[in-house]
Coordinates of C-alpha atoms in Angstrom, one line a residue:
M1377 CA -43.1 15.5 -64.7
P1378 CA -39.6 16.5 -66.7
D1379 CA -38.8 14.7 -70.0
L1380 CA -36.0 12.8 -69.9
A1381 CA -35.9 12.1 -73.5
N1382 CA -35.6 16.2 -74.3
E1383 CA -32.3 16.4 -71.8
R1384 CA -29.6 18.8 -73.7
V1385 CA -26.3 16.3 -73.7
D1386 CA -23.5 17.9 -73.0
H1387 CA -20.2 18.1 -70.7
R1388 CA -21.9 17.6 -67.7
F1389 CA -22.5 14.0 -68.4
K1390 CA -19.8 12.3 -68.7
A1391 CA -18.2 9.7 -71.4
L1392 CA -21.2 10.6 -73.5
P1393 CA -19.5 11.1 -77.7
P1394 CA -18.0 14.9 -77.2
D1395 CA -19.7 15.3 -80.9
A1396 CA -23.0 15.0 -78.9
E1397 CA -23.2 17.5 -77.9
G1398 CA -26.2 19.7 -78.2
L1399 CA -28.5 16.5 -78.8
T1400 CA -31.0 15.1 -76.7
V1401 CA -30.4 12.4 -74.6
G1402 CA -33.8 10.9 -77.3
E1403 CA -32.3 11.7 -80.4
L1404 CA -28.7 10.9 -79.4
S1405 CA -30.1 7.7 -78.0
A1406 CA -32.2 7.0 -81.4
Q1407 CA -28.9 7.2 -83.5
R1408 CA -27.6 3.8 -81.5
R1409 CA -24.3 4.6 -81.7
N1410 CA -22.0 1.3 -80.5
L1411 CA -20.5 1.9 -77.1
F1412 CA -17.0 0.4 -78.2
T1413 CA -16.5 2.2 -81.8
G1414 CA -19.5 5.3 -81.4
G1415 CA -17.6 7.9 -80.2
F1416 CA -18.0 7.5 -76.5
T1417 CA -14.0 8.1 -74.0
T1418 CA -13.2 6.8 -71.3
P1419 CA -14.0 5.4 -68.5
V1420 CA -17.6 4.3 -69.7
L1421 CA -20.5 2.7 -67.6
A1422 CA -22.1 0.4 -69.0
L1423 CA -25.8 -1.5 -68.1
S1424 CA -26.4 -4.3 -69.7
A1425 CA -30.5 -4.6 -71.4
E1426 CA -30.7 -8.4 -71.5
S1427 CA -29.8 -8.5 -67.8
V1428 CA -31.9 -6.0 -66.6
E1429 CA -35.1 -7.2 -68.2
H1430 CA -34.0 -11.0 -67.5
N1431 CA -33.4 -9.0 -63.1
L1432 CA -36.6 -7.2 -63.4
R1433 CA -38.8 -10.2 -64.3
L1434 CA -37.0 -12.8 -62.2
L1435 CA -38.2 -10.6 -59.5
E1436 CA -41.0 -10.3 -60.2
T1437 CA -42.3 -13.1 -61.0
Y1438 CA -40.7 -14.4 -57.5
A1439 CA -43.1 -11.7 -55.6
E1440 CA -46.0 -13.4 -57.6
R1441 CA -45.4 -17.0 -56.5
H1442 CA -44.4 -16.4 -52.6
G1443 CA -47.4 -13.5 -52.9
L1444 CA -46.2 -10.5 -51.6
A1445 CA -46.5 -6.7 -52.6
F1446 CA -43.1 -5.3 -53.7
A1447 CA -41.9 -1.6 -53.2
P1448 CA -38.1 -2.1 -54.3
H1449 CA -35.4 0.5 -52.8
G1450 CA -34.5 2.6 -55.5
K1451 CA -31.8 4.7 -53.2
T1452 CA -29.5 2.0 -54.6
S1453 CA -30.2 3.2 -58.7
M1454 CA -32.2 7.1 -57.9
A1455 CA -33.5 6.6 -62.1
P1456 CA -36.8 7.1 -62.7
Q1457 CA -36.5 6.0 -65.8
L1458 CA -35.7 2.1 -64.2
F1459 CA -38.3 2.5 -61.6
D1460 CA -40.7 3.0 -64.3
R1461 CA -39.7 -0.6 -65.3
Q1462 CA -40.5 -1.6 -62.2
L1463 CA -43.8 -0.5 -62.0
E1464 CA -44.5 -2.1 -64.7
H1465 CA -42.7 -5.3 -63.8
G1466 CA -45.8 -5.1 -60.9
A1467 CA -43.9 -3.0 -58.2
W1468 CA -46.8 -1.8 -55.9
G1469 CA -44.3 1.2 -55.9
I1470 CA -40.7 2.3 -54.7
T1471 CA -39.2 2.3 -51.1
A1472 CA -37.9 5.7 -50.5
A1473 CA -35.1 6.5 -47.8
V1474 CA -34.7 10.6 -47.6
P1475 CA -37.4 13.3 -48.1
H1476 CA -35.1 13.9 -50.9
Q1477 CA -35.7 11.0 -52.1
A1478 CA -39.4 11.1 -52.3
R1479 CA -39.0 14.6 -53.5
V1480 CA -37.6 13.2 -56.9
Y1481 CA -40.1 10.2 -56.8
R1482 CA -42.6 13.0 -57.1
A1483 CA -40.9 15.7 -60.3
H1484 CA -41.6 11.8 -62.0
G1485 CA -45.5 11.2 -61.1
I1486 CA -44.5 7.9 -58.0
A1487 CA -47.9 7.9 -56.9
R1488 CA -46.8 5.3 -53.7
I1489 CA -44.0 5.4 -51.7
F1490 CA -42.9 3.7 -48.6
L1491 CA -40.5 5.9 -46.5
A1492 CA -38.4 3.5 -44.6
N1493 CA -36.7 6.2 -42.4
E1494 CA -38.6 8.2 -39.0
V1495 CA -38.6 12.6 -41.0
V1496 CA -38.8 14.6 -38.0
D1497 CA -37.5 17.4 -40.1
A1498 CA -40.4 20.2 -40.0
A1499 CA -39.9 21.7 -43.9
A1500 CA -39.9 17.3 -44.6
L1501 CA -43.2 17.4 -42.6
R1502 CA -44.4 20.9 -45.1
W1503 CA -43.5 19.6 -48.2
L1504 CA -45.2 16.0 -47.3
A1505 CA -48.2 17.9 -46.3
A1506 CA -48.7 19.8 -49.2
E1507 CA -47.9 17.0 -51.8
L1508 CA -50.3 14.6 -49.7
D1509 CA -53.5 17.8 -50.1
A1510 CA -52.6 18.3 -54.2
D1511 CA -53.4 15.0 -54.7
P1512 CA -55.5 12.4 -53.0
D1513 CA -53.9 9.4 -55.0
F1514 CA -50.6 9.8 -53.6
H1515 CA -50.3 8.2 -50.9
V1516 CA -46.8 7.6 -49.0
I1517 CA -46.3 4.9 -45.8
C1518 CA -43.1 5.9 -43.1
Y1519 CA -40.9 4.7 -40.6
V1520 CA -41.9 5.7 -36.6
D1521 CA -39.3 4.5 -33.8
S1522 CA -39.5 6.3 -31.0
V1523 CA -42.3 8.8 -28.8
R1524 CA -40.1 11.5 -29.4
G1525 CA -40.5 11.4 -32.5
V1526 CA -43.7 11.1 -33.2
E1527 CA -44.4 13.8 -31.4
L1528 CA -41.8 16.5 -33.7
M1529 CA -43.8 14.6 -36.1
D1530 CA -47.3 16.0 -35.1
E1531 CA -45.9 19.3 -34.8
A1532 CA -44.9 20.1 -37.9
L1533 CA -47.7 18.9 -39.5
R1534 CA -50.3 20.6 -37.4
A1535 CA -47.7 23.3 -38.0
A1536 CA -48.3 22.8 -41.7
G1537 CA -52.4 22.4 -41.4
A1538 CA -52.3 19.3 -42.9
R1539 CA -55.4 17.9 -43.7
R1540 CA -54.4 14.0 -44.5
A1541 CA -53.5 11.7 -42.4
V1542 CA -49.5 10.3 -42.5
H1543 CA -49.7 6.6 -42.1
V1544 CA -46.8 5.3 -40.0
V1545 CA -45.5 1.8 -39.2
V1546 CA -43.6 0.7 -36.0
E1547 CA -40.2 0.1 -36.9
L1548 CA -38.6 -2.9 -35.0
G1549 CA -35.2 -2.3 -34.8
A1550 CA -33.5 -5.8 -35.7
G1551 CA -31.3 -6.6 -32.5
D1552 CA -28.7 -4.7 -30.1
G1553 CA -25.9 -3.5 -32.0
A1554 CA -28.4 -3.1 -34.6
R1555 CA -29.0 0.3 -36.5
T1556 CA -32.2 2.3 -36.5
G1557 CA -35.8 0.8 -35.0
V1558 CA -37.4 0.1 -31.5
R1559 CA -35.6 -2.2 -29.7
T1560 CA -38.6 -3.7 -27.2
E1561 CA -42.2 -4.8 -27.6
A1562 CA -43.3 -2.8 -24.8
E1563 CA -41.5 0.1 -26.5
C1564 CA -42.7 -0.4 -29.7
A1565 CA -46.6 -0.5 -27.8
A1566 CA -45.2 2.7 -26.4
V1567 CA -44.7 4.0 -29.9
A1568 CA -48.1 3.1 -31.1
D1569 CA -49.7 4.2 -28.2
A1570 CA -48.1 7.9 -29.1
V1571 CA -49.2 7.7 -32.6
A1572 CA -52.9 6.7 -31.4
A1573 CA -53.0 10.0 -29.2
V1574 CA -52.7 12.4 -32.1
T1575 CA -54.8 12.6 -35.3
T1576 CA -52.0 13.6 -37.9
L1577 CA -51.1 10.3 -37.9
R1578 CA -52.3 6.7 -38.6
L1579 CA -51.0 3.6 -37.6
V1580 CA -51.6 1.4 -40.5
G1581 CA -47.7 -1.6 -40.0
V1582 CA -44.3 -2.5 -38.1
A1583 CA -42.3 -2.7 -40.7
G1584 CA -38.0 -3.2 -40.4
Y1585 CA -34.6 -4.6 -42.0
E1586 CA -33.4 -8.0 -41.5
G1587 CA -30.3 -7.2 -43.4
E1588 CA -29.1 -5.2 -39.8
V1589 CA -29.6 -8.1 -37.8
P1590 CA -26.1 -8.8 -35.8
K1591 CA -24.3 -11.5 -37.1
P1592 CA -27.1 -12.8 -39.9
D1593 CA -26.9 -15.9 -41.1
P1594 CA -30.1 -17.6 -41.5
E1595 CA -31.7 -18.9 -38.3
R1596 CA -30.8 -14.9 -36.5
V1597 CA -32.6 -13.3 -39.4
R1598 CA -35.9 -15.9 -38.7
A1599 CA -35.8 -15.8 -35.0
W1600 CA -35.8 -11.9 -35.8
L1601 CA -38.8 -11.8 -38.4
L1602 CA -40.9 -14.7 -36.2
R1603 CA -40.8 -11.4 -33.7
L1604 CA -41.6 -8.9 -36.4
T1605 CA -45.1 -10.9 -37.5
A1606 CA -46.0 -11.3 -33.8
L1607 CA -45.8 -8.7 -33.5
A1608 CA -48.5 -7.0 -35.9
A1609 CA -50.1 -10.4 -35.1
A1610 CA -50.7 -8.4 -31.0
F1611 CA -51.4 -5.2 -32.7
D1612 CA -53.6 -7.3 -34.2
K1613 CA -55.2 -8.5 -31.6
E1614 CA -55.4 -5.4 -29.8
G1615 CA -57.2 -3.3 -32.1
R1616 CA -54.4 -0.5 -33.2
F1617 CA -55.2 -0.8 -36.5
D1618 CA -58.9 0.9 -36.8
A1619 CA -60.8 -1.1 -40.4
G1620 CA -60.8 1.7 -42.1
I1621 CA -56.6 1.2 -42.8
G1622 CA -58.4 -1.3 -45.5
E1623 CA -55.1 -3.5 -44.8
I1624 CA -52.5 -3.8 -41.9
V1625 CA -48.8 -3.7 -43.8
V1626 CA -45.9 -6.1 -42.5
S1627 CA -42.3 -5.2 -45.0
A1628 CA -38.8 -6.4 -44.8
G1629 CA -36.7 -7.7 -46.8
G1630 CA -33.7 -5.9 -47.7
S1631 CA -31.2 -8.2 -51.0
A1632 CA -30.0 -10.3 -48.9
W1633 CA -32.4 -11.9 -46.4
F1634 CA -36.1 -12.2 -48.9
D1635 CA -35.8 -15.5 -49.5
T1636 CA -36.9 -16.0 -45.7
V1637 CA -38.7 -12.9 -45.7
A1638 CA -40.9 -15.1 -48.4
E1639 CA -41.2 -18.7 -45.1
V1640 CA -41.8 -16.2 -42.2
F1641 CA -44.4 -13.6 -43.8
A1642 CA -46.1 -17.0 -45.4
E1643 CA -46.3 -18.3 -41.6
L1644 CA -48.8 -14.7 -41.1
P1645 CA -51.3 -16.4 -38.7
E1646 CA -54.2 -14.4 -40.3
L1647 CA -55.4 -11.5 -38.8
S1648 CA -58.7 -9.1 -39.2
L1649 CA -58.1 -6.5 -42.1
P1650 CA -56.0 -8.3 -45.1
V1651 CA -51.9 -8.0 -44.6
L1652 CA -49.8 -6.8 -47.3
K1653 CA -47.3 -8.3 -46.9
L1654 CA -44.1 -5.5 -48.7
L1655 CA -40.6 -6.9 -50.4
R1656 CA -38.2 -3.9 -50.5
S1657 CA -34.7 -5.4 -52.0
G1658 CA -33.5 -3.2 -54.4
A1659 CA -30.1 -3.6 -55.7
Y1660 CA -31.2 -6.9 -58.0
V1661 CA -32.6 -3.9 -60.8
S1662 CA -28.7 -4.1 -61.9
H1663 CA -26.9 -7.1 -59.6
D1664 CA -23.6 -7.2 -58.9
D1665 CA -19.7 -8.3 -59.2
G1666 CA -18.9 -8.5 -55.4
Q1667 CA -21.4 -7.6 -52.2
Y1668 CA -25.3 -9.0 -53.3
R1669 CA -23.5 -11.8 -56.2
N1670 CA -22.4 -14.3 -52.6
L1671 CA -25.7 -13.5 -50.9
T1672 CA -28.0 -14.2 -52.9
P1673 CA -31.0 -15.2 -52.2
F1674 CA -31.3 -17.4 -54.9
N1675 CA -28.0 -19.1 -54.2
R1676 CA -29.7 -20.0 -51.6
V1677 CA -32.4 -21.6 -53.2
P1678 CA -31.2 -22.0 -57.3
E1679 CA -34.3 -23.6 -58.8
E1680 CA -35.9 -20.2 -57.7
G1681 CA -33.6 -18.3 -61.0
A1682 CA -30.4 -16.4 -60.9
L1683 CA -29.3 -12.8 -61.0
Q1684 CA -27.4 -11.5 -63.8
P1685 CA -25.2 -8.8 -63.1
A1686 CA -25.8 -5.7 -65.2
F1687 CA -22.5 -3.2 -64.4
R1688 CA -19.8 -2.3 -66.5
L1689 CA -17.9 -0.1 -66.2
W1690 CA -14.4 0.1 -69.1
S1691 CA -11.7 1.6 -68.4
Q1692 CA -8.5 2.7 -70.8
V1693 CA -4.9 1.6 -70.3
V1694 CA -3.0 5.2 -70.1
S1695 CA 0.2 3.5 -68.8
R1696 CA 1.9 -0.3 -68.2
P1697 CA 5.9 1.2 -66.8
T1698 CA 6.3 -3.1 -66.1
D1699 CA 5.5 -6.2 -67.2
E1700 CA 3.4 -6.6 -63.4
Q1701 CA 1.9 -4.1 -63.4
A1702 CA -0.4 -1.5 -65.6
F1703 CA -3.1 1.4 -64.8
T1704 CA -6.0 2.5 -66.4
N1705 CA -7.2 5.7 -66.7
A1706 CA -10.7 4.8 -64.2
G1707 CA -10.6 5.4 -60.2
K1708 CA -12.2 6.3 -57.4
R1709 CA -14.5 8.7 -59.4
D1710 CA -16.0 6.3 -60.8
A1711 CA -15.9 3.1 -59.6
A1712 CA -18.1 1.8 -56.8
H1713 CA -15.3 0.7 -53.9
D1714 CA -16.6 1.2 -50.2
L1715 CA -17.2 -2.6 -50.1
H1716 CA -14.5 -4.6 -53.1
L1717 CA -12.5 -3.4 -55.8
P1718 CA -13.8 -3.8 -59.3
E1719 CA -12.8 -7.3 -60.5
A1720 CA -11.6 -7.1 -64.4
Q1721 CA -13.6 -9.5 -66.1
V1722 CA -12.8 -8.4 -69.9
V1723 CA -9.8 -7.2 -72.4
R1724 CA -10.6 -5.5 -75.5
D1725 CA -8.0 -5.2 -78.0
A1726 CA -7.2 -2.0 -79.5
R1727 CA -5.8 -3.4 -82.7
T1728 CA -8.4 -5.7 -83.8
G1729 CA -11.7 -4.8 -81.4
E1730 CA -11.8 -8.6 -80.5
I1731 CA -13.6 -8.8 -76.4
R1732 CA -11.1 -12.0 -74.7
A1733 CA -11.3 -13.0 -71.0
A1734 CA -9.2 -11.1 -68.8
E1735 CA -7.0 -13.5 -67.7
G1736 CA -4.0 -13.2 -65.5
I1737 CA -4.7 -9.6 -64.2
T1738 CA -6.5 -8.3 -61.3
V1739 CA -7.2 -5.5 -60.0
T1740 CA -5.6 -4.2 -56.7
G1741 CA -6.2 0.1 -55.8
L1742 CA -7.6 2.7 -56.5
S1743 CA -6.6 6.0 -57.2
D1744 CA -8.8 9.6 -57.6
Q1745 CA -8.2 8.1 -61.5
H1746 CA -6.8 5.1 -61.6
A1747 CA -7.3 1.7 -62.0
W1748 CA -4.4 -0.5 -60.6
L1749 CA -3.5 -3.5 -62.6
A1750 CA -0.9 -6.4 -61.7
T1751 CA -0.6 -8.3 -64.3
G1752 CA 1.1 -11.7 -64.7
P1753 CA 2.6 -13.7 -66.9
G1754 CA -0.7 -14.8 -69.5
A1755 CA -1.5 -11.2 -68.9
D1756 CA -1.8 -9.1 -72.8
L1757 CA -2.6 -6.2 -72.0
E1758 CA -0.6 -3.1 -73.7
V1759 CA -1.2 0.1 -73.6
G1760 CA -5.0 2.3 -75.4
D1761 CA -6.5 -1.7 -74.8
W1762 CA -10.1 -0.9 -73.2
V1763 CA -10.5 -3.2 -69.5
G1764 CA -13.9 -4.6 -68.0
M1765 CA -14.5 -4.6 -64.8
G1766 CA -17.7 -5.8 -62.7
L1767 CA -18.4 -3.9 -60.0
S1768 CA -19.2 -4.7 -56.5
H1769 CA -22.3 -3.4 -54.6
P1770 CA -24.7 -1.1 -56.8
C1771 CA -25.8 1.5 -53.9
T1772 CA -22.4 3.1 -54.4
S1773 CA -21.8 2.4 -58.6
F1774 CA -25.0 4.3 -59.8
D1775 CA -24.4 7.2 -57.8
K1776 CA -21.9 8.1 -59.3
W1777 CA -22.4 8.4 -63.7
Q1778 CA -25.4 10.8 -64.1
L1779 CA -26.1 9.5 -67.5
I1780 CA -25.8 5.5 -68.0
P1781 CA -26.0 4.5 -71.4
L1782 CA -28.4 0.8 -71.5
V1783 CA -25.8 -1.5 -74.4
E1784 CA -26.8 -4.6 -75.6
A1785 CA -24.4 -8.0 -75.9
D1786 CA -23.9 -6.4 -79.4
G1787 CA -22.5 -3.2 -78.0
T1788 CA -24.9 -0.6 -79.3
V1789 CA -26.5 1.6 -77.3
V1790 CA -30.0 1.5 -77.3
D1791 CA -31.4 4.3 -74.1
H1792 CA -29.4 6.6 -71.6
I1793 CA -30.0 5.5 -68.0
R1794 CA -30.6 9.5 -66.1
T1795 CA -30.2 8.8 -61.8
F1796 CA -31.6 11.7 -60.0
F1797 CA -28.2 11.9 -56.7

């Protein structure tokens, strides 16, 4: 397993102090430098240590309270240090979307992977078969969503000489116009029949993603989830699950509707085997200031708690051409912008070091390396000031930074989070 703390700090990692070149990441973290005065250059993305810990604990207790297992989607962060923290906080395993992500997980010792995609790439299946054959403790579950996909998987696994069957779940599509997944229950049965006809695959459950329900609202999401649980019960009644699998997997749950997932999964009737009710929400670890701030289930059920945004992108004012406009040195290369623009939240005064609310300051656009700021009459902003911005959609925030300072509330950098995109 790679030792991330021994990786050398150099030009590959943006925003790290130039005078730290040659130190290991562990040595730099041990210095506990200050984000603002310790030599970090702008723009710099910071991850709040306190908010990350809060969010990890909140989802751990939520899953326990509702009888759910938890395999957070690792594509959000691709950060093995955060995977380790999630596992320490009770996660069953980590979810991947594509084989490359699963390879990263395996390189860092992840023993349980839920691969939420149909894998028909022969090269990837050869790798997966080799991993399974080499490690009896490695457990992986993959989607299947077509008879042709089953045929391709079987062909590749047989050619690879696979000795262990790959565990699969039939993916139920979230409706017409949704993304992947089998559209009808009859087609789901045909896919399950195809799995039963080969020895390289083994059916262990059903799964899907409620976030793809067209025009989602609680009623539509609930209706689809009831189809998913009914499919699991029907498959069980028809004897499609071998007793040797030990448990039946029923999985759903992105970051927007996991409260409805918890409600419907709690209503699942008793099946012939224990049921692994597997939630896959991933964005919670950092949360955000846009997409999920408004959609989180905790807004609908506030007594369950509240997630905390953990990201803040700090950039510096480099131009103040008019009283109504300013530019900082962070742009599309640094900030998530696929769903919402960053949100100006605070200003750190370059003269005094004091931090104040970003009153009268709005991000109106992003260029490659500049943020466009509109500044109202009350905006107190000058060249050299640092502007702290909240970001929307963590799935496209982590991927822009390979080494992210983990920062305590007073600005002390206590660690650096390595990502692998």
